[in-house]
mmCIF file of C-alpha atoms in Angstrom:
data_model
loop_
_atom_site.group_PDB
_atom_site.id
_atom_site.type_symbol
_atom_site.label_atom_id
_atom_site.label_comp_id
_atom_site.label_asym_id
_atom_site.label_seq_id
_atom_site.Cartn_x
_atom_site.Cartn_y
_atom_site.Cartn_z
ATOM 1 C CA UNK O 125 -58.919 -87.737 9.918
ATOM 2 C CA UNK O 126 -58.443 -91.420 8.766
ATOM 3 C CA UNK O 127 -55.003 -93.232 8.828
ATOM 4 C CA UNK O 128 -54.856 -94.050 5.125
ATOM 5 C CA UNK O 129 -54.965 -90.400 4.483
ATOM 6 C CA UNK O 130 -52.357 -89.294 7.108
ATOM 7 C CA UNK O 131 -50.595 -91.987 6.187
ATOM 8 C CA UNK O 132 -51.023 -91.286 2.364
ATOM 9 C CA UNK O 133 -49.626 -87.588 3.111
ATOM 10 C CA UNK O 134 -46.765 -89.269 4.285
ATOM 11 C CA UNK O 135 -45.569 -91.212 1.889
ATOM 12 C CA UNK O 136 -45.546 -87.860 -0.414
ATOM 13 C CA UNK O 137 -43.809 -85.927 2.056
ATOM 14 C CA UNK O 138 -41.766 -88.537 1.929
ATOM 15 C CA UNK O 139 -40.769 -87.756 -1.741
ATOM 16 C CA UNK O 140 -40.997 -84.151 -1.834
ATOM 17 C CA UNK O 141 -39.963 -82.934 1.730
ATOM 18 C CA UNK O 142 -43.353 -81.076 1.927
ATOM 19 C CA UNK O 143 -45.829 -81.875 4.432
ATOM 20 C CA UNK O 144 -49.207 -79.925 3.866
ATOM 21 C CA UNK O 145 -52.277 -80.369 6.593
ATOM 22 C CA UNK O 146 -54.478 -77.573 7.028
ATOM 23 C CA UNK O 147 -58.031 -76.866 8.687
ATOM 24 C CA UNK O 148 -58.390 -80.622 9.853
ATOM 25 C CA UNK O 149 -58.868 -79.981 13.564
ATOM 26 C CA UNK O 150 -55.832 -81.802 14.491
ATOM 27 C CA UNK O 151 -55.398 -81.074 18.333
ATOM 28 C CA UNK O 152 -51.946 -81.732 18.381
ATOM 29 C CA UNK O 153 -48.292 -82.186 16.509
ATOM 30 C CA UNK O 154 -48.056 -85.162 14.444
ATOM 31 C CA UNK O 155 -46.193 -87.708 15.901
ATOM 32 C CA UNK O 156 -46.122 -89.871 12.365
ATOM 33 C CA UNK O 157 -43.645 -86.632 11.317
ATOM 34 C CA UNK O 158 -40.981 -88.184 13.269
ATOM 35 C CA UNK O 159 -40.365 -90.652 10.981
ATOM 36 C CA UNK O 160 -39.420 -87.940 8.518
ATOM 37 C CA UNK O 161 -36.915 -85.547 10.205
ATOM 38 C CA UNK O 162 -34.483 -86.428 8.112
ATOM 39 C CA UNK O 163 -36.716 -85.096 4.863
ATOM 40 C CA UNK O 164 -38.881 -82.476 5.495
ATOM 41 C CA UNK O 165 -38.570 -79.274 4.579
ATOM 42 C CA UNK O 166 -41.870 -77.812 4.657
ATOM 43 C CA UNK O 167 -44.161 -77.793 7.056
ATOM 44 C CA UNK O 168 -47.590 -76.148 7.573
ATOM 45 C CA UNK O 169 -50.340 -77.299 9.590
ATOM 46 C CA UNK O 170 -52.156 -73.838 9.415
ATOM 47 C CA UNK O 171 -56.050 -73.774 10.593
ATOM 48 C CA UNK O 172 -55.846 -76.199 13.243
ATOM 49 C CA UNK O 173 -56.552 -76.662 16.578
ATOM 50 C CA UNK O 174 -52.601 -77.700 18.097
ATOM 51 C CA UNK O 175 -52.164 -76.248 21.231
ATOM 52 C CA UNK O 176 -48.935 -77.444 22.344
ATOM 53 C CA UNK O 177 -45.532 -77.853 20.247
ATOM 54 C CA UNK O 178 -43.175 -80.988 21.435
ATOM 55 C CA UNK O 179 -39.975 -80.576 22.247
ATOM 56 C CA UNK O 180 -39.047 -83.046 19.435
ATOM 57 C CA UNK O 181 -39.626 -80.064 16.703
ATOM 58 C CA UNK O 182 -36.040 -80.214 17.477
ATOM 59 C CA UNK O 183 -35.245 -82.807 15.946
ATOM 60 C CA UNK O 184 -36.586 -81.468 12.190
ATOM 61 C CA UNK O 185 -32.550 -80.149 10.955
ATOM 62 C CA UNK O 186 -33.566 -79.826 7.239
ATOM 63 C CA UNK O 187 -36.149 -77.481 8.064
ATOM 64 C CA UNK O 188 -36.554 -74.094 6.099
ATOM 65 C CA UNK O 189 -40.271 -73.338 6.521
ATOM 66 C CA UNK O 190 -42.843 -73.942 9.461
ATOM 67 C CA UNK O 191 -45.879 -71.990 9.696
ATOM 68 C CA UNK O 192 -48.556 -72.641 12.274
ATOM 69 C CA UNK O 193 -50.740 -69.499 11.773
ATOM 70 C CA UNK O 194 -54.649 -69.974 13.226
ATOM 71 C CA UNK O 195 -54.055 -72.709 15.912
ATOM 72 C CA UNK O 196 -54.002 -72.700 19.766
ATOM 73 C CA UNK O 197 -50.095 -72.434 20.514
ATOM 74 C CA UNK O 198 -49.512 -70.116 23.649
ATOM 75 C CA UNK O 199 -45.727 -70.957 23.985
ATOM 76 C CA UNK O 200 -42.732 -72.303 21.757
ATOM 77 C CA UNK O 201 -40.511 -75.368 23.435
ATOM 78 C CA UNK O 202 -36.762 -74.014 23.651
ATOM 79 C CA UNK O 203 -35.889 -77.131 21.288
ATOM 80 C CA UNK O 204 -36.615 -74.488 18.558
ATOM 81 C CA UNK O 205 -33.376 -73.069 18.721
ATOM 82 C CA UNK O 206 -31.933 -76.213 17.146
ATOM 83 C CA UNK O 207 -33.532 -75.552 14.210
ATOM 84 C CA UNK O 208 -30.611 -73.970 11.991
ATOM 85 C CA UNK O 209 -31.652 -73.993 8.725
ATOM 86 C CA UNK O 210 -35.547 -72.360 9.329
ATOM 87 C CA UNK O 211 -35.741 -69.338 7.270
ATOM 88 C CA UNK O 212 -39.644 -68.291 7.653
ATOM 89 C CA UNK O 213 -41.573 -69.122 11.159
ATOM 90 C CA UNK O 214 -44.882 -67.837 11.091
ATOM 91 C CA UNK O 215 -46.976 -67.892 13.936
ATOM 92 C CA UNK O 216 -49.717 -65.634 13.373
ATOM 93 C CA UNK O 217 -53.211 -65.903 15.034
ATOM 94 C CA UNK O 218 -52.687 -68.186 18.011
ATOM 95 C CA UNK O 219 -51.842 -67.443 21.696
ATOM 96 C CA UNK O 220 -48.329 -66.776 22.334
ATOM 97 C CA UNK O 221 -47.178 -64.904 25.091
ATOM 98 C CA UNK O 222 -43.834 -64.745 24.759
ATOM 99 C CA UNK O 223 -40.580 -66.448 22.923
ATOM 100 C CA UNK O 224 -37.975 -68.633 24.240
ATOM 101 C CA UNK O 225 -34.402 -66.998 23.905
ATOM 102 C CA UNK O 226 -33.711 -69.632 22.011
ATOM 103 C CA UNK O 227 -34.981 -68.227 19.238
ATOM 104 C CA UNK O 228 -32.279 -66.232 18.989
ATOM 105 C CA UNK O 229 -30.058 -69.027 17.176
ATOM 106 C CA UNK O 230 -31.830 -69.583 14.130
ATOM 107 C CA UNK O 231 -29.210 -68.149 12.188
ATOM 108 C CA UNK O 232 -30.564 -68.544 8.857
ATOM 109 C CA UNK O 233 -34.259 -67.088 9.509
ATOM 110 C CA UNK O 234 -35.605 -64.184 7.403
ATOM 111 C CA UNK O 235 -39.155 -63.806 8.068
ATOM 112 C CA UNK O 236 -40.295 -64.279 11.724
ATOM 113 C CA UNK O 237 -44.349 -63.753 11.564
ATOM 114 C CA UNK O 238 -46.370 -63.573 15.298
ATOM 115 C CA UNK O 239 -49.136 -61.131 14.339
ATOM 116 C CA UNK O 240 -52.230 -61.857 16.192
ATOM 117 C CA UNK O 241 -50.998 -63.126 19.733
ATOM 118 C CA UNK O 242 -50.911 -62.775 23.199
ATOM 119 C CA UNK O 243 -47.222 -60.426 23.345
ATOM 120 C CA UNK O 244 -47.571 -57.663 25.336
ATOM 121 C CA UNK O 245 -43.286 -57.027 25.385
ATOM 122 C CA UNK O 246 -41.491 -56.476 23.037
ATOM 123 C CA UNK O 247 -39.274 -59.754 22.239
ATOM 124 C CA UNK O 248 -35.387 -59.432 23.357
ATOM 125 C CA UNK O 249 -32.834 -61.284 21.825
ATOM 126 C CA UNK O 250 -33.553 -61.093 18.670
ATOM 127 C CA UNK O 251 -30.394 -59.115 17.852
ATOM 128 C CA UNK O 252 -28.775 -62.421 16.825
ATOM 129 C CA UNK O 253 -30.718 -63.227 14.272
ATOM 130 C CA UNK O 254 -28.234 -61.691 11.431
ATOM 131 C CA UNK O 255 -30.206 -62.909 8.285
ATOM 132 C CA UNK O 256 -33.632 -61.459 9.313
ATOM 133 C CA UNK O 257 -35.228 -59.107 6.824
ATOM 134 C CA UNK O 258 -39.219 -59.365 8.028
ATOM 135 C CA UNK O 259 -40.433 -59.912 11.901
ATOM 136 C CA UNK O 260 -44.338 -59.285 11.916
ATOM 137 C CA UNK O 261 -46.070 -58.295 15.583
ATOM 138 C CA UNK O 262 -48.866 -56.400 14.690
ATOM 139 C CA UNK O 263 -52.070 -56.785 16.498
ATOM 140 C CA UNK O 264 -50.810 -57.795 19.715
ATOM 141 C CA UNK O 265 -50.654 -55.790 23.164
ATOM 142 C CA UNK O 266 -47.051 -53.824 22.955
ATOM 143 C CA UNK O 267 -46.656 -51.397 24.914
ATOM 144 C CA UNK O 268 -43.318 -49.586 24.758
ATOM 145 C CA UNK O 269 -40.740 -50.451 21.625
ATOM 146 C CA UNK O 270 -37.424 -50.721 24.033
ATOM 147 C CA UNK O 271 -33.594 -48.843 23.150
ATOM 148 C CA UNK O 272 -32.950 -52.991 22.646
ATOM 149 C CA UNK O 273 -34.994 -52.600 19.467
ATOM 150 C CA UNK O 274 -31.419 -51.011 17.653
ATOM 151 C CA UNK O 275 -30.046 -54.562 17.516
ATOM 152 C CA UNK O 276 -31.935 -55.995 15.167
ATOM 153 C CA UNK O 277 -31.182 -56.578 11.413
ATOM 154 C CA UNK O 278 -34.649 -56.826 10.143
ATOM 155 C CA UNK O 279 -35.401 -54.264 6.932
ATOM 156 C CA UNK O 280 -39.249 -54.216 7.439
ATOM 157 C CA UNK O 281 -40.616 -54.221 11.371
ATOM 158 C CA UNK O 282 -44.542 -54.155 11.418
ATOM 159 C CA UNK O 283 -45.820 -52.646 14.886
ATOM 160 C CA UNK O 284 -49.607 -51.796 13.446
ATOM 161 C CA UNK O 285 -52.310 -51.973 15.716
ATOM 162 C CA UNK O 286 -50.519 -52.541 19.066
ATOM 163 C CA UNK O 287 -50.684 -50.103 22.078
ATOM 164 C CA UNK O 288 -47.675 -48.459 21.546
ATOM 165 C CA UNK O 289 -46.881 -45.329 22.992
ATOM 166 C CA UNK O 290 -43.577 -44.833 23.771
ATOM 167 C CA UNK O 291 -40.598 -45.282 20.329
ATOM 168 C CA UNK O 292 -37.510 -45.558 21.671
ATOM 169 C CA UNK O 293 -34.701 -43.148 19.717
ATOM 170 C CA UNK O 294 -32.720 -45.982 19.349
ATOM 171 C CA UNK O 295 -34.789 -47.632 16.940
ATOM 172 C CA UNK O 296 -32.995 -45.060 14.122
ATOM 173 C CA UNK O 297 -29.807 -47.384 14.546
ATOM 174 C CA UNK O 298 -31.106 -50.576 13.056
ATOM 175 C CA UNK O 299 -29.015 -50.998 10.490
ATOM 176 C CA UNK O 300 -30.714 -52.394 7.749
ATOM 177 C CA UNK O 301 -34.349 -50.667 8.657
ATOM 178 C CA UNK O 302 -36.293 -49.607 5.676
ATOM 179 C CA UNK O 303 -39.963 -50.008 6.102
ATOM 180 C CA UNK O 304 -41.607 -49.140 9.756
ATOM 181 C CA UNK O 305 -45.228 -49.545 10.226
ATOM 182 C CA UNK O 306 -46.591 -48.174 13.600
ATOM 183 C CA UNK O 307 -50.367 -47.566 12.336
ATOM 184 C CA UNK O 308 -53.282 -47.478 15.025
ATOM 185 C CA UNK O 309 -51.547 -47.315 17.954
ATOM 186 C CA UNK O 310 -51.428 -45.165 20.481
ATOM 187 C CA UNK O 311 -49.194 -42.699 19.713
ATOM 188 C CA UNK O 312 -48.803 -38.689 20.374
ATOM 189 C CA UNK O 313 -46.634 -36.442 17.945
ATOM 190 C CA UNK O 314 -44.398 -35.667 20.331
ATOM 191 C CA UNK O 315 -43.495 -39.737 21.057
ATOM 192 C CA UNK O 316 -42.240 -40.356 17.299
ATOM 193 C CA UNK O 317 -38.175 -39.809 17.790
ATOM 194 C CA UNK O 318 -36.763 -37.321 15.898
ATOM 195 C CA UNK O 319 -34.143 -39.371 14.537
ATOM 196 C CA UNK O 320 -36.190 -41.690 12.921
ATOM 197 C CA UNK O 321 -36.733 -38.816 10.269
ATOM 198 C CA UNK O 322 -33.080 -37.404 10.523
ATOM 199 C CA UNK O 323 -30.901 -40.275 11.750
ATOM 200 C CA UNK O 324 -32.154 -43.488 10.159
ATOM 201 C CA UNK O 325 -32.573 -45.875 6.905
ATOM 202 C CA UNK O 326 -36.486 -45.588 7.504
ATOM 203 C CA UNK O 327 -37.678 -44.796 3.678
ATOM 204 C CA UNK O 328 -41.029 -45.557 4.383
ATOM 205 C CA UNK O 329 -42.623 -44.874 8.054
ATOM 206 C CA UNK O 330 -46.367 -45.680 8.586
ATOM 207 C CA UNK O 331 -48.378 -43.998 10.995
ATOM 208 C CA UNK O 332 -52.104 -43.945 10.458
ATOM 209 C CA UNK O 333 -54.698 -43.868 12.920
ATOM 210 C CA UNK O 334 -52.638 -42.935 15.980
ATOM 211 C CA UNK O 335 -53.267 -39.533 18.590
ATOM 212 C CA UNK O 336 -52.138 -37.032 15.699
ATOM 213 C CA UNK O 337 -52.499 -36.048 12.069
ATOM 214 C CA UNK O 338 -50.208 -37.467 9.601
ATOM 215 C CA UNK O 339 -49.612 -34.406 7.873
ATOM 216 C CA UNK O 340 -48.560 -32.593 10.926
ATOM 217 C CA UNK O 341 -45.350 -34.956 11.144
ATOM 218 C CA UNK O 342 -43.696 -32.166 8.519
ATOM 219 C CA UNK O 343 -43.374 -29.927 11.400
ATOM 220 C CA UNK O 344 -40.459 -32.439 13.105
ATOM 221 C CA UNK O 345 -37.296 -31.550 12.476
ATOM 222 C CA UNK O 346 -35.787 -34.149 10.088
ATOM 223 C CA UNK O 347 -39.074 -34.530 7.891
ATOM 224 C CA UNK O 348 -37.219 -33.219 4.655
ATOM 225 C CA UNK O 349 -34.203 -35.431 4.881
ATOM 226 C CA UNK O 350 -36.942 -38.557 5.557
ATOM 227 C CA UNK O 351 -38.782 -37.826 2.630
ATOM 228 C CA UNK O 352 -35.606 -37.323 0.743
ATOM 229 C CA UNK O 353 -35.612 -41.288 1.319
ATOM 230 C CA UNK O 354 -39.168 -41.765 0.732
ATOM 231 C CA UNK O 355 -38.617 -40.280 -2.460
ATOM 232 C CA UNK O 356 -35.469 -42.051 -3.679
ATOM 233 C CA UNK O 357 -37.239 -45.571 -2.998
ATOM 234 C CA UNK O 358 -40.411 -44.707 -4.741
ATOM 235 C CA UNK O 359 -38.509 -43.858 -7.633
ATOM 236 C CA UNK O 360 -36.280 -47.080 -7.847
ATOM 237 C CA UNK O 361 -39.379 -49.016 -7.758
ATOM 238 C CA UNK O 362 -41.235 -47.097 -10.254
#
């Protein structure tokens, strides 16, 4: 890609605090953006080939949104932690193996996307994030959803198409859990917790395509008082 056109970009991100370059093979992070850390907002270099993140992301403190889906990223630089104002990361379709515990202090993020990587743990310290409402993992290589999961806020928690096979129990105290999706995984009857059905704020549980029938989840104990919920949130949206 020719300077004039980077450097045209610029100028409007300049002006609107948006900067917008997708599916241009850049191989790596823009250094030019430097000159606007004190403006941008927006940031999505989607479709690309970047395979590392510098450490001066941290340096971007007005940033709400940066998405990076399709590109070659296998880790995050701690410097994202400084990044207090980020409300939506998403990370899908790269290479990422696992997150810094940084991560844990962007206090003002809501939707944490990382479908399509490399994770094969379940990601700790998340528990902080108080403002969460959406963290996306499916279709990467989880195992085991840990008693840890209970600390986080999130309402919706997408787990399809992992290699799940063990729920912990605890996952029925998230707080603020309404929507859990757990399709095509690997998944026996006998591993979904009871008190997901009995004990939680799950109103709509997802379980396609796993190592039992769908309809035989009625025989759990707990199945009337979860579709109790089920059916009170279908109606308000109606």
């Amino acid at each position: 890609m020719g300077n004039s056109a980077l450097r045209s970009h610029l100028e409007t991100s300049q002006k609107t605090g948006v900067f917008q370059l997708t599916a241009k093979g850049l191989q790596e992070f823009p250094e030019e953006l430097q000159r606007l850390t004190a403006n941008l907002r927006t940031v999505d270099l989607s479709g690309n080939k970047i395979e590392v993140l510098p450490a001066s992301i941290g340096n971007f403190l007005q940033l709400r949104s940066l998405t990076l889906n399709s590109n070659r990223l296998t880790a995050l630089p701690s410097e994202m932690g400084k990044l207090k104002k980020l409300e939506t990361l998403c990370l899908n379709g790269n290479r990422i193996e696992r997150l810094p515990p940084t991560l844990g202090q962007l206090k003002a993020l809501r939707t944490l996307n990382l479908a399509g990587n490399q994770i094969s743990e379940f990601p700790l310290g998340l528990g902080t994030l108080r403002q969460l409402d959406m963290l996306d993992l499916s279709r990467n290589h989880i195992h085991i959803v840990p008693p840890e999961v209970s600390d986080l806020q999130a309402i919706e928690i997408n787990l399809n198409q992992n290699q799940i096979s063990v729920v912990s129990p605890e996952i029925s105290r998230c707080p603020r859990l309404k929507v859990l999706r757990l399709e095509e995984n690997c998944l026996e009857l006998s591993s979904i917790p009871q008190a997901i059905l009995s004990d939680s704020q799950v109103s709509l549980l997802s379980l396609e395509g796993n190592l039992f029938e769908v309809k035989n989840l009625r025989e759990i104990e707990g199945y009337e008082k979860y579709m109790e919920r089920f059916t009170a949130t279908k109606k308000k949206f109606a």
